Amino acid sequence: MVKISDVAHHAGVSPSTVSYVLSGKRSISDQTRRRVMDSIRALGYRPHAGARALASNRSNVIALVVPLRSGIHVPIVMQMVIAAVTTARTYDHDVLLLTQDEGVGGLERVAGSSLVDAIIVMDVELHDLRLPVLRSLERPSVLIGFPADPTGLTCIDWDFEAAGAACAEYLADLGHREIALIGAPPAVYERGTGFAERTKAGFQRAAAERGVDAVVRPCDPDNARAAADDLLRDHPGLTGIAVHNEPAVEPLLTAFRASGRHIPDDLSLVAIAPDDLAERLDLTSISIPAEELGRQAVVRLMEKLDGHQPPGATLLPSRLVVRSSTPAT
Amino acid sequence: MVKISDVAHHAGVSPSTVSYVLSGKRSISDQTRRRVMDSIRALGYRPHAGARALASNRSNVIALVVPLRSGIHVPIVMQMVIAAVTTARTYDHDVLLLTQDEGVGGLERVAGSSLVDAIIVMDVELHDLRLPVLRSLERPSVLIGFPADPTGLTCIDWDFEAAGAACAEYLADLGHREIALIGAPPAVYERGTGFAERTKAGFQRAAAERGVDAVVRPCDPDNARAAADDLLRDHPGLTGIAVHNEPAVEPLLTAFRASGRHIPDDLSLVAIAPDDLAERLDLTSISIPAEELGRQAVVRLMEKLDGHQPPGATLLPSRLVVRSSTPAT
DNA sequence: CAGGGGCGTGGGAGCGCTCCCAGATTCCGG
DNA sequence: CCGGAATCTGGGAGCGCTCCCACGCCCCTG
């Protein structure tokens, strides 16, 4: 293995100079820098990560905790993971993958052993057990999702409140007077994941502001048919629908069709869903920028590693894309 | 930070003894071991990963290279990743995530800097550019997928040949005399990913052995309708279908229904697809054991790290699960 | 009772790097 | 011509751990 002293010898400088050339932590004459770089290339030198971590107290690795729960749209998670890895690389960092099931112990392990410099936790719940640990850890962290009490934490998420409001406003603008939000399965509300509640709140608030009638109904994908039938029966005047439940979208479309409603002629439908799904089904949608979230989480984390204090809370805006499930205006 | 000498002092032993208690590399009296463990707990000691890696020349981290290409079923990839992480943890290892787009340089980087002890590469292609690097690396690796020339490499994959054959045999056993395999999009065959060809080969071989007529047709999910119509038109006697193309499964079902064929009465259909898809659509399927593959890849890698030489090639069997898309026997 | 083999433990060099503390050289103004 | 600032480089301690080399003790055998 080529070590820093080999490079130093080859270039006719001291090991410390090689180190400084690599880190840029002090000025080096152009000539010396060039000689050192040439030697590095010639010998194929790669700094030993462990030695570096030991001496500098920085591993240049961040941990990423991915969710395991079902009910999560896997491609979205994957997009965020990929974006996080890619972004971390631009900061010369690598990503260590942890799974939810290691729980609190996993966080303590990788942080305590200095395996990682910082942590990103995906899919944070309202009363997440990991919150106290993250707060007490000596290492910076960024949460994706909002807990009930984000004090002392850096959180980032989509702005579901705004997304819900945008749906209601858009439907109201189209002239609908009775609108509905078909939401997550009941279990999601019960678990208090937060995002479901926030979408609902935004939807209801905006509807009230526009003076349109709004109903909200949870929906299990397996019972999409029943949900659709119930809604149409109980609210005959219903003409605008928002759906915030990816796996239920297709069954719902089938159910509406089966009940004789045509989209967009009889019913306007806007989905809060990832672009790939909305594109495939050609639905007007509020797009969920997954890569952006993964990217931003890393950016925030790097800010913290640099000693800056980023805002405690960031809400990423989403945008409405009009497709064929609502009438052209 | 608590260091090993703190623990040693607290327990009244030498640092080396603490190290040996932790590593188990030499026998320690029960009494000493207990005292040391108590001190470790009392002080909350965690060995510094970097120092460990430096002194032992082992980082206890493995790299996992995930594919980025589209056309890959994301949930399958995620299942494998999760399984790999979980399994690695049972061997006291962590997983560093790399993306395909770092290419050959990424492998050299993490291996050369001793960041990782070993590498798993997913989605290996027939003439993968990374093969020579993996062969020359001083670190063990396991490939998921089979290249054209696996010499000197450890490869593991599903047995697509057997899966294709199983489809043909099963359909033949049901009494079908004309059967078809609807395969991957044409692009996949052209890229030479291997698995598509192997499924086809197995299907055709088994069909020939049973003396039934077999046709194979690539299929783009966007043109599923055309594929179905073509097949039914050109082969009026066709009654048995195998599908090896996840995203095309649903469109194909729709297309067959639209053409007036009822499954399973007019048409038997068996899908080579992940269980979740097959369960959802209630299809007879050859299941693709994704977690098993991720798990086995890690097991193989650990064998290599332990100095054992596992078999160069492993093909994981898959099993046929009968559901409602074929007649009950 | 001497000698040898097990068993349990300590000491400490060394892993490859970073970064503090100086030292050498050059350049400028007075 | 000299003092001091500015610029560049070297030396080397120390990061926390592992593992080689000993050493001390006890028990068994001849």
XYZ file of C-alpha atoms (C1' of nucleotides) in Angstrom:
718
model
C 0.000 0.000 0.000
C 1.209 3.460 -0.927
C 1.314 5.775 2.041
C 1.722 9.476 2.424
C 5.406 9.185 3.272
C 5.996 7.341 0.007
C 4.447 10.200 -1.876
C 6.432 12.711 0.145
C 9.649 10.906 -0.603
C 8.852 10.584 -4.286
C 8.053 14.280 -4.552
C 10.952 15.360 -2.388
C 8.796 17.039 0.238
C 7.647 16.216 3.740
C 4.536 14.212 4.558
C 2.911 17.250 6.054
C 3.236 19.083 2.769
C 1.489 16.255 0.967
C -1.246 16.388 3.548
C -1.651 20.123 3.071
C -1.704 19.807 -0.682
C -4.560 17.369 -0.311
C -6.518 19.282 2.269
C -5.813 22.778 1.001
C -5.578 23.952 4.595
C -2.569 26.097 3.915
C -1.065 27.718 0.885
C 1.371 25.704 -1.160
C 3.478 27.018 -4.018
C 2.268 26.057 -7.435
C 5.452 24.214 -8.173
C 5.312 22.073 -5.043
C 1.652 21.357 -5.488
C 2.250 20.175 -9.002
C 5.132 17.932 -7.994
C 3.076 16.400 -5.221
C 0.064 15.842 -7.436
C 2.264 14.195 -10.024
C 3.708 11.848 -7.440
C 0.246 11.010 -6.157
C -0.827 10.079 -9.632
C 2.369 8.230 -10.411
C 2.153 6.093 -7.304
C -1.616 5.754 -7.299
C -1.815 7.036 -3.769
C -5.105 6.901 -1.862
C -5.258 8.246 1.682
C -6.248 5.571 4.162
C -9.764 6.394 5.293
C -9.313 4.974 8.763
C -6.082 6.798 9.448
C -7.668 9.976 8.236
C -10.684 9.510 10.444
C -8.492 8.808 13.428
C -6.251 11.799 12.987
C -8.835 14.321 11.859
C -11.809 13.128 13.827
C -13.871 13.191 10.651
C -14.893 10.116 8.717
C -16.478 11.879 5.770
C -19.318 9.427 5.964
C -22.915 10.218 6.802
C -25.545 7.764 7.915
C -28.884 7.487 6.185
C -31.667 5.682 8.009
C -34.212 4.255 5.617
C -37.731 3.233 6.583
C -38.896 -0.335 6.421
C -42.564 0.087 7.079
C -44.977 -1.019 4.479
C -47.365 1.589 3.228
C -44.477 3.664 2.047
C -44.109 4.196 -1.631
C -40.825 2.430 -2.298
C -39.767 4.218 -5.498
C -40.023 7.525 -3.652
C -37.744 6.281 -0.932
C -35.301 4.982 -3.485
C -35.259 8.297 -5.304
C -34.474 10.100 -2.109
C -31.743 7.648 -1.222
C -30.115 7.948 -4.610
C -30.328 11.716 -4.496
C -28.804 11.749 -1.036
C -25.894 9.554 -2.087
C -25.257 11.579 -5.208
C -25.381 14.853 -3.338
C -23.168 13.583 -0.547
C -20.573 12.655 -3.135
C -20.434 16.213 -4.378
C -19.384 17.133 -0.847
C -16.802 14.361 -0.813
C -18.828 12.295 1.589
C -20.096 8.743 1.454
C -23.334 7.294 2.732
C -23.748 4.459 5.176
C -27.118 2.796 5.049
C -28.980 1.948 8.217
C -32.376 0.376 8.490
C -35.154 1.472 10.749
C -35.099 -1.844 12.567
C -31.795 -1.159 14.220
C -33.670 1.577 15.977
C -32.108 3.835 18.499
C -29.206 1.478 19.062
C -28.059 1.809 15.498
C -27.851 5.558 15.784
C -25.852 5.331 18.975
C -23.581 2.761 17.460
C -22.554 4.603 14.315
C -22.383 7.967 16.003
C -20.618 6.730 19.099
C -17.968 4.825 17.206
C -17.259 7.822 14.983
C -18.178 5.727 12.000
C -20.205 8.639 10.679
C -20.035 12.379 11.082
C -23.720 13.045 10.832
C -27.090 11.396 10.354
C -30.131 11.728 8.142
C -33.273 10.063 9.395
C -36.077 9.419 6.945
C -39.715 8.913 7.749
C -39.822 10.571 11.131
C -43.027 10.116 13.070
C -44.806 12.556 15.326
C -43.553 11.021 18.526
C -40.528 9.246 17.202
C -38.548 7.318 19.769
C -35.341 8.408 18.128
C -35.886 12.078 18.779
C -34.345 12.212 22.260
C -31.310 10.288 21.039
C -30.822 12.567 18.087
C -31.037 15.573 20.334
C -28.485 14.190 22.750
C -26.075 12.964 20.107
C -22.974 15.043 19.697
C -23.346 14.756 15.932
C -25.547 16.832 13.664
C -28.615 15.321 12.122
C -31.370 16.192 9.718
C -34.824 14.694 9.876
C -37.007 14.081 6.890
C -40.508 14.561 8.205
C -41.826 16.596 11.088
C -42.206 15.378 14.636
C -44.696 16.923 17.023
C -41.933 18.842 18.726
C -39.069 19.790 16.441
C -37.266 21.846 19.080
C -33.523 21.571 18.734
C -33.761 19.559 15.536
C -33.376 20.332 11.870
C -36.356 19.058 9.935
C -37.251 19.065 6.309
C -40.303 17.829 4.507
C -42.724 18.518 1.760
C -45.234 21.205 2.477
C -48.285 18.983 2.681
C -50.359 21.724 4.186
C -49.747 23.832 1.103
C -50.313 20.839 -1.148
C -53.691 20.167 0.444
C -54.585 23.832 0.168
C -53.470 23.948 -3.441
C -55.800 21.082 -4.288
C -58.782 22.802 -2.697
C -57.981 26.143 -4.288
C -57.477 24.660 -7.690
C -60.728 22.721 -7.525
C -62.535 25.797 -6.274
C -61.044 27.828 -9.118
C -62.417 25.297 -11.553
C -65.853 26.116 -10.199
C -66.515 23.078 -8.044
C -68.683 23.778 -4.993
C -68.451 20.409 -3.308
C -65.068 18.770 -3.081
C -63.550 15.825 -1.291
C -60.130 14.713 -0.176
C -59.562 10.989 -0.284
C -56.697 10.438 2.083
C -54.415 7.831 3.536
C -55.607 4.591 5.110
C -57.129 5.060 8.572
C -54.045 3.453 10.121
C -51.856 6.283 8.903
C -53.965 8.879 10.664
C -53.955 6.816 13.803
C -50.213 6.430 13.788
C -49.981 10.173 13.568
C -47.418 10.366 10.845
C -48.215 14.009 10.547
C -48.248 14.465 6.826
C -51.721 13.055 6.436
C -53.086 15.458 9.007
C -51.346 18.409 7.464
C -52.698 17.721 3.998
C -56.163 17.459 5.447
C -55.803 20.701 7.406
C -54.615 22.602 4.362
C -57.398 21.202 2.262
C -60.071 22.132 4.760
C -58.686 25.559 5.464
C -58.479 26.532 1.822
C -61.913 25.117 1.123
C -63.379 27.151 3.968
C -61.660 30.277 2.701
C -63.154 29.738 -0.728
C -66.526 28.895 0.704
C -66.795 25.443 -0.831
C -67.998 22.324 0.923
C -65.199 19.945 1.713
C -65.284 16.390 3.014
C -62.325 14.263 3.933
C -62.356 10.503 3.859
C -59.580 8.067 4.720
C -59.220 5.232 2.280
C -57.712 1.818 2.347
C -56.514 0.813 -1.140
C -58.303 -2.500 -0.765
C -61.574 -0.709 -0.166
C -61.255 1.995 -2.755
C -64.471 0.913 -4.354
C -66.425 1.354 -1.160
C -64.826 4.724 -0.507
C -65.773 5.987 -3.932
C -69.333 4.672 -3.707
C -69.857 6.083 -0.224
C -68.677 9.492 -1.253
C -70.807 9.666 -4.357
C -73.875 8.433 -2.520
C -73.522 10.710 0.502
C -72.548 13.747 -1.536
C -74.470 13.742 -4.783
C -73.233 17.203 -5.629
C -69.620 16.201 -5.383
C -67.630 17.097 -8.484
C -64.084 17.759 -7.347
C -61.800 15.129 -5.878
C -58.318 15.254 -4.443
C -56.510 12.003 -3.741
C -53.592 11.685 -1.397
C -52.960 7.963 -1.426
C -50.770 6.518 -4.162
C -51.771 2.874 -4.093
C -55.441 3.806 -4.026
C -55.315 5.998 -7.104
C -55.807 3.316 -9.699
C -58.531 1.444 -7.821
C -60.324 4.744 -7.297
C -60.188 5.565 -10.976
C -61.657 2.170 -11.734
C -64.348 2.674 -9.114
C -65.373 6.074 -10.454
C -65.528 4.747 -13.955
C -67.581 1.787 -12.792
C -70.056 4.156 -11.171
C -70.578 5.849 -14.491
C -68.642 9.029 -13.828
C -66.359 10.310 -16.461
C -63.147 12.110 -15.634
C -62.777 15.005 -16.236
C -66.298 15.659 -17.543
C -68.293 14.613 -14.486
C -65.513 14.687 -11.969
C -62.291 16.668 -11.653
C -59.505 14.740 -9.998
C -56.196 15.990 -8.705
C -53.711 13.618 -7.134
C -50.972 14.315 -4.636
C -48.557 11.780 -6.020
C -45.117 11.249 -7.495
C -44.673 12.367 -11.062
C -44.141 8.922 -12.499
C -47.513 7.739 -11.263
C -49.315 10.881 -12.350
C -47.686 10.812 -15.742
C -48.516 7.206 -16.321
C -52.177 7.755 -15.521
C -52.210 11.219 -17.047
C -53.557 12.834 -13.903
C -53.435 16.432 -12.856
C -51.238 16.281 -9.810
C -49.342 18.009 -7.098
C -45.908 16.616 -7.681
C -43.788 15.387 -4.820
C -40.167 16.291 -5.466
C -38.444 13.289 -3.969
C -34.919 13.858 -5.235
C -35.097 17.441 -4.116
C -35.862 16.332 -0.604
C -32.981 13.866 -0.490
C -30.687 16.484 -1.931
C -31.744 19.241 0.429
C -31.391 16.999 3.452
C -27.742 16.472 2.591
C -27.178 20.137 1.857
C -28.589 21.069 5.254
C -26.471 18.438 6.915
C -23.320 19.731 5.277
C -24.151 23.212 6.451
C -24.330 21.914 9.973
C -21.062 20.047 9.575
C -19.517 23.303 8.445
C -20.634 24.880 11.680
C -23.478 26.861 10.210
C -26.887 26.668 11.798
C -29.478 26.136 9.096
C -33.127 26.962 9.714
C -34.773 24.474 12.038
C -37.567 23.773 9.632
C -37.710 23.690 5.868
C -40.802 22.976 3.852
C -40.254 22.193 0.217
C -42.887 23.576 -2.079
C -44.535 21.342 -4.600
C -46.128 22.443 -7.816
C -49.350 21.704 -9.563
C -49.097 20.067 -12.950
C -52.244 20.079 -15.016
C -52.927 16.921 -16.983
C -56.044 15.232 -18.286
C -57.967 14.506 -15.115
C -59.209 18.080 -14.839
C -60.810 20.161 -17.535
C -58.553 22.354 -19.606
C -59.076 25.990 -18.711
C -14.774 10.419 24.329
C -14.231 7.198 26.235
C -11.224 5.278 24.977
C -9.962 1.805 25.527
C -7.406 2.930 28.092
C -10.194 4.498 30.157
C -11.989 1.193 30.211
C -8.774 -0.623 31.062
C -8.110 1.706 33.934
C -11.649 1.464 35.224
C -11.548 -2.327 35.127
C -8.022 -2.555 36.497
C -6.615 -4.351 33.466
C -4.454 -3.409 30.518
C -5.780 -1.990 27.263
C -4.751 -5.115 25.436
C -6.963 -7.186 27.686
C -9.929 -4.993 26.890
C -9.171 -5.399 23.225
C -9.027 -9.163 23.572
C -12.245 -9.283 25.514
C -13.906 -7.440 22.675
C -12.377 -9.427 19.862
C -12.357 -12.814 21.520
C -8.997 -13.514 19.933
C -7.574 -15.041 23.056
C -8.995 -16.635 26.125
C -9.859 -14.429 29.051
C -10.911 -15.585 32.470
C -14.577 -15.269 33.215
C -13.903 -12.937 36.056
C -11.822 -10.522 33.997
C -14.222 -10.618 31.130
C -17.083 -9.726 33.394
C -15.204 -6.861 34.990
C -14.259 -5.476 31.596
C -17.760 -5.775 30.221
C -19.124 -4.024 33.260
C -16.677 -1.166 32.802
C -17.569 -0.916 29.140
C -21.213 -0.591 30.011
C -20.585 1.752 32.888
C -18.527 4.123 30.792
C -20.538 3.706 27.613
C -17.437 2.799 25.682
C -17.555 2.456 21.887
C -14.431 1.507 19.985
C -13.402 4.191 17.535
C -14.111 2.795 14.085
C -11.268 4.649 12.415
C -8.676 3.599 14.932
C -9.863 0.071 14.623
C -9.675 0.146 10.857
C -6.207 1.607 10.987
C -4.808 -0.900 13.422
C -6.576 -3.990 12.156
C -6.715 -3.237 8.465
C -10.413 -4.062 8.503
C -13.156 -1.478 8.363
C -16.073 -3.860 8.858
C -17.873 -2.027 6.115
C -18.885 -3.435 2.768
C -19.821 -1.461 -0.308
C -23.051 -2.068 -2.154
C -23.345 -0.681 -5.650
C -26.955 -0.079 -6.620
C -28.199 0.304 -10.177
C -29.660 3.544 -11.429
C -30.970 2.456 -14.763
C -34.613 2.734 -15.438
C -36.387 -0.415 -16.472
C -35.442 -2.012 -13.207
C -38.171 -2.856 -10.813
C -37.364 -0.535 -7.933
C -39.083 -2.418 -5.110
C -37.020 -5.484 -5.976
C -33.825 -3.507 -5.722
C -34.927 -2.030 -2.442
C -35.733 -5.444 -1.034
C -32.301 -6.681 -1.941
C -30.650 -3.639 -0.441
C -32.559 -3.966 2.797
C -31.809 -7.672 2.975
C -28.139 -7.006 2.356
C -27.949 -4.385 5.092
C -29.797 -6.578 7.545
C -27.635 -9.577 6.799
C -24.434 -7.582 6.960
C -25.416 -6.427 10.416
C -25.666 -10.004 11.596
C -22.005 -10.303 10.650
C -21.204 -7.076 12.457
C -20.672 -5.203 9.236
C -22.163 -2.021 7.862
C -23.071 -1.134 4.314
C -21.824 1.804 2.320
C -24.029 2.731 -0.584
C -22.534 3.522 -3.959
C -24.393 4.390 -7.095
C -23.736 3.024 -10.501
C -22.860 6.448 -11.830
C -19.645 6.642 -9.897
C -18.599 3.801 -12.122
C -15.231 2.206 -11.958
C -13.735 5.171 -10.113
C -16.039 4.664 -7.177
C -14.913 1.100 -6.739
C -11.276 2.084 -6.846
C -11.877 4.877 -4.430
C -13.592 2.940 -1.665
C -11.408 -0.108 -2.057
C -8.163 1.820 -2.415
C -8.762 3.990 0.602
C -9.636 0.957 2.735
C -13.025 2.484 3.372
C -14.584 -0.904 2.719
C -13.393 -4.465 3.054
C -15.380 -5.898 0.192
C -17.861 -5.040 -2.508
C -21.209 -6.231 -3.786
C -22.148 -5.107 -7.267
C -25.763 -5.341 -8.315
C -27.107 -5.484 -11.829
C -24.026 -6.751 -13.580
C -24.179 -6.735 -17.351
C -22.759 -9.228 -19.791
C -19.754 -7.106 -20.687
C -19.616 -4.919 -17.648
C -16.831 -2.354 -17.615
C -16.320 -2.945 -13.941
C -15.316 -6.559 -14.346
C -11.599 -5.986 -14.937
C -11.410 -3.627 -11.982
C -13.159 -6.077 -9.705
C -10.763 -8.794 -10.790
C -7.720 -6.653 -10.131
C -8.903 -5.275 -6.824
C -7.228 -6.699 -3.788
C -10.618 -6.925 -2.082
C -13.217 -9.638 -2.426
C -16.391 -8.964 -4.310
C -19.633 -10.652 -5.183
C -21.611 -9.876 -8.304
C -25.358 -10.061 -8.524
C -25.988 -11.066 -12.099
C -23.891 -13.016 -14.555
C -21.382 -11.516 -16.955
C -20.391 -13.257 -20.144
C -17.133 -14.374 -18.586
C -17.356 -14.960 -14.842
C -13.808 -16.303 -14.575
C -12.204 -15.309 -11.320
C -15.377 -13.752 -9.973
C -18.067 -14.843 -7.570
C -21.476 -14.427 -9.116
C -24.952 -15.031 -7.868
C -28.292 -14.641 -9.530
C -31.712 -16.097 -9.919
C -31.895 -19.149 -12.095
C -33.788 -17.574 -14.961
C -33.103 -20.497 -17.221
C -34.872 -22.764 -14.760
C -37.644 -20.219 -14.297
C -38.256 -20.073 -18.037
C -38.203 -23.840 -18.226
C -40.567 -24.142 -15.280
C -43.073 -21.919 -17.047
C -43.005 -24.018 -20.186
C -43.205 -27.284 -18.307
C -46.036 -26.118 -16.150
C -48.024 -24.864 -19.125
C -47.312 -28.095 -20.978
C -48.460 -30.098 -17.975
C -51.707 -28.173 -18.011
C -52.227 -29.517 -21.509
C -51.436 -26.440 -23.571
C -49.943 -27.199 -26.977
C -49.108 -23.670 -28.079
C -47.473 -21.395 -25.592
C -45.797 -18.007 -25.644
C -43.298 -16.118 -23.565
C -43.852 -12.393 -23.439
C -40.495 -11.020 -22.457
C -38.623 -7.864 -21.642
C -38.622 -4.767 -23.855
C -36.455 -5.135 -26.961
C -33.891 -2.781 -25.458
C -33.154 -5.233 -22.690
C -32.289 -7.992 -25.129
C -30.106 -5.620 -27.080
C -28.216 -4.498 -24.018
C -27.494 -8.101 -23.317
C -28.354 -8.092 -19.670
C -28.284 -11.842 -19.779
C -31.284 -12.698 -17.700
C -33.730 -12.070 -20.488
C -31.841 -14.388 -22.795
C -31.591 -17.075 -20.193
C -35.302 -17.080 -19.456
C -35.981 -17.369 -23.148
C -33.514 -20.209 -23.571
C -35.013 -22.170 -20.710
C -38.508 -21.626 -21.990
C -37.676 -22.773 -25.484
C -35.637 -25.757 -24.380
C -38.346 -27.057 -22.063
C -41.030 -26.466 -24.672
C -39.030 -28.406 -27.225
C -38.531 -31.241 -24.781
C -42.255 -31.423 -24.181
C -43.015 -31.096 -27.852
C -45.151 -27.988 -27.570
C -44.993 -24.982 -29.860
C -43.343 -21.997 -28.244
C -43.044 -18.432 -29.422
C -41.169 -15.647 -27.710
C -42.024 -12.013 -28.101
C -40.349 -8.988 -26.543
C -42.735 -6.451 -25.190
C -42.603 -2.808 -24.356
C -45.049 -2.001 -21.534
C -46.373 0.905 -23.561
C -47.235 -1.426 -26.400
C -48.638 -4.287 -24.410
C -51.893 -4.066 -26.299
C -50.186 -4.517 -29.619
C -48.105 -7.388 -28.302
C -51.177 -9.212 -27.059
C -53.131 -8.628 -30.247
C -50.258 -9.693 -32.460
C -49.777 -12.895 -30.577
C -53.431 -13.852 -30.578
C -53.781 -13.033 -34.263
C -50.651 -14.842 -35.405
C -51.182 -17.837 -33.169
C -54.874 -18.588 -32.941
C -54.221 -21.819 -31.073
C -52.299 -20.072 -28.327
C -53.631 -20.913 -24.878
C -50.674 -20.702 -22.527
C -48.803 -17.506 -21.718
C -45.758 -16.764 -19.641
C -44.891 -13.154 -18.896
C -41.473 -11.997 -17.832
C -41.926 -8.267 -17.688
C -43.340 -6.741 -14.527
C -44.547 -3.376 -15.753
C -46.251 -5.007 -18.719
C -48.256 -7.479 -16.673
C -51.223 -5.261 -15.926
C -51.490 -3.767 -19.412
C -51.322 -7.270 -20.824
C -54.122 -8.478 -18.585
C -56.213 -5.554 -19.735
C -55.385 -6.293 -23.347
C -56.309 -9.954 -23.086
C -59.563 -9.084 -21.419
C -60.303 -6.498 -24.070
C -59.810 -9.119 -26.757
C -62.453 -11.252 -25.146
C -60.208 -13.874 -23.603
C -60.936 -14.955 -20.131
C -58.186 -15.953 -17.742
C -57.897 -18.773 -16.807
C -60.682 -20.282 -18.896
C -59.427 -19.320 -22.346
C -55.865 -18.534 -21.438
C -53.501 -19.763 -18.751
C -51.074 -17.144 -17.583
C -47.996 -17.555 -15.459
C -45.877 -14.564 -14.539
C -42.227 -14.418 -13.589
C -42.617 -11.632 -11.091
C -42.122 -10.586 -7.506
C -44.594 -11.970 -5.038
C -46.199 -8.681 -4.156
C -47.225 -8.072 -7.744
C -48.405 -11.620 -8.297
C -50.374 -11.611 -5.062
C -52.019 -8.336 -5.812
C -53.180 -9.508 -9.216
C -53.749 -13.061 -8.022
C -51.540 -14.542 -10.708
C -49.869 -17.899 -10.820
C -46.234 -16.949 -10.729
C -42.633 -17.959 -10.510
C -41.585 -15.951 -7.512
C -38.365 -14.007 -7.525
C -36.813 -14.224 -4.082
C -35.271 -10.790 -3.844
C -34.371 -10.762 -0.159
C -32.815 -14.156 -0.528
C -30.524 -12.847 -3.215
C -29.424 -9.857 -1.175
C -28.901 -12.094 1.803
C -26.931 -14.719 -0.062
C -24.692 -12.145 -1.669
C -23.627 -10.963 1.766
C -23.187 -14.511 3.031
C -20.912 -15.315 0.102
C -18.958 -12.146 0.655
C -18.433 -12.930 4.310
C -17.179 -16.371 3.371
C -14.611 -14.742 1.158
C -13.616 -12.302 3.871
C -13.099 -15.294 6.141
C -10.684 -16.693 3.628
C -12.974 -19.362 2.272
C -13.460 -19.692 -1.433
C -17.156 -20.008 -2.160
C -18.365 -21.466 -5.429
C -17.805 -19.128 -8.349
C -21.395 -19.282 -9.422
C -24.617 -19.663 -7.489
C -28.049 -19.821 -9.010
C -30.941 -19.358 -6.656
C -33.943 -21.497 -7.391
C -37.327 -19.926 -7.570
C -40.598 -21.684 -6.984
C -43.899 -21.821 -8.746
C -46.896 -20.552 -6.810
C -50.262 -21.446 -8.256
C -52.880 -18.728 -8.062
C -55.966 -17.870 -10.067
C -54.528 -17.189 -13.493
C -54.202 -20.867 -14.287
C -56.863 -23.545 -13.909
C -56.911 -25.463 -10.656
C -55.659 -28.994 -11.203
C 12.142 -31.131 43.494
C 13.392 -29.500 38.805
C 11.563 -28.843 34.327
C 7.979 -28.108 31.111
C 3.421 -27.012 29.407
C -0.939 -24.315 29.896
C -3.316 -20.488 30.930
C -4.056 -15.637 31.792
C -2.306 -10.992 31.468
C 0.741 -6.644 30.429
C 3.728 -3.668 27.641
C 4.191 -1.170 23.879
C 5.344 -0.622 18.853
C 3.124 0.612 15.029
C -1.004 1.351 11.839
C -1.172 6.188 8.280
C -2.676 10.463 8.816
C -3.362 15.548 10.619
C -2.006 19.725 12.350
C 0.658 22.416 15.875
C 5.024 24.512 16.365
C 8.895 26.179 14.305
C 12.381 27.283 10.924
C 13.975 28.980 6.344
C 13.688 32.112 2.716
C 12.309 36.192 0.346
C 10.893 40.841 0.085
C 10.020 45.391 1.574
C 10.430 49.987 3.824
C 13.181 52.943 6.648
C 22.069 47.569 5.440
C 18.940 45.904 8.813
C 14.547 44.480 11.088
C 10.314 42.552 10.451
C 6.502 40.901 7.804
C 5.016 37.556 4.541
C 5.308 33.226 2.449
C 6.409 28.517 2.233
C 7.957 24.093 4.206
C 9.561 20.426 7.747
C 9.441 17.779 12.085
C 7.053 15.040 14.752
C 3.579 14.170 18.522
C -0.522 12.095 18.907
C -5.160 10.195 17.268
C -7.238 5.041 19.584
C -6.709 0.628 18.532
C -4.539 -4.256 17.538
C -1.530 -7.829 18.162
C 3.315 -9.538 18.816
C 6.369 -10.615 22.430
C 6.995 -11.588 27.034
C 6.161 -12.840 31.678
C 4.182 -14.908 35.904
C 1.682 -18.424 37.904
C -0.019 -23.077 38.679
C -0.141 -27.895 37.925
C 1.647 -32.087 36.225
C 5.269 -35.423 35.269
C 9.619 -37.832 35.794
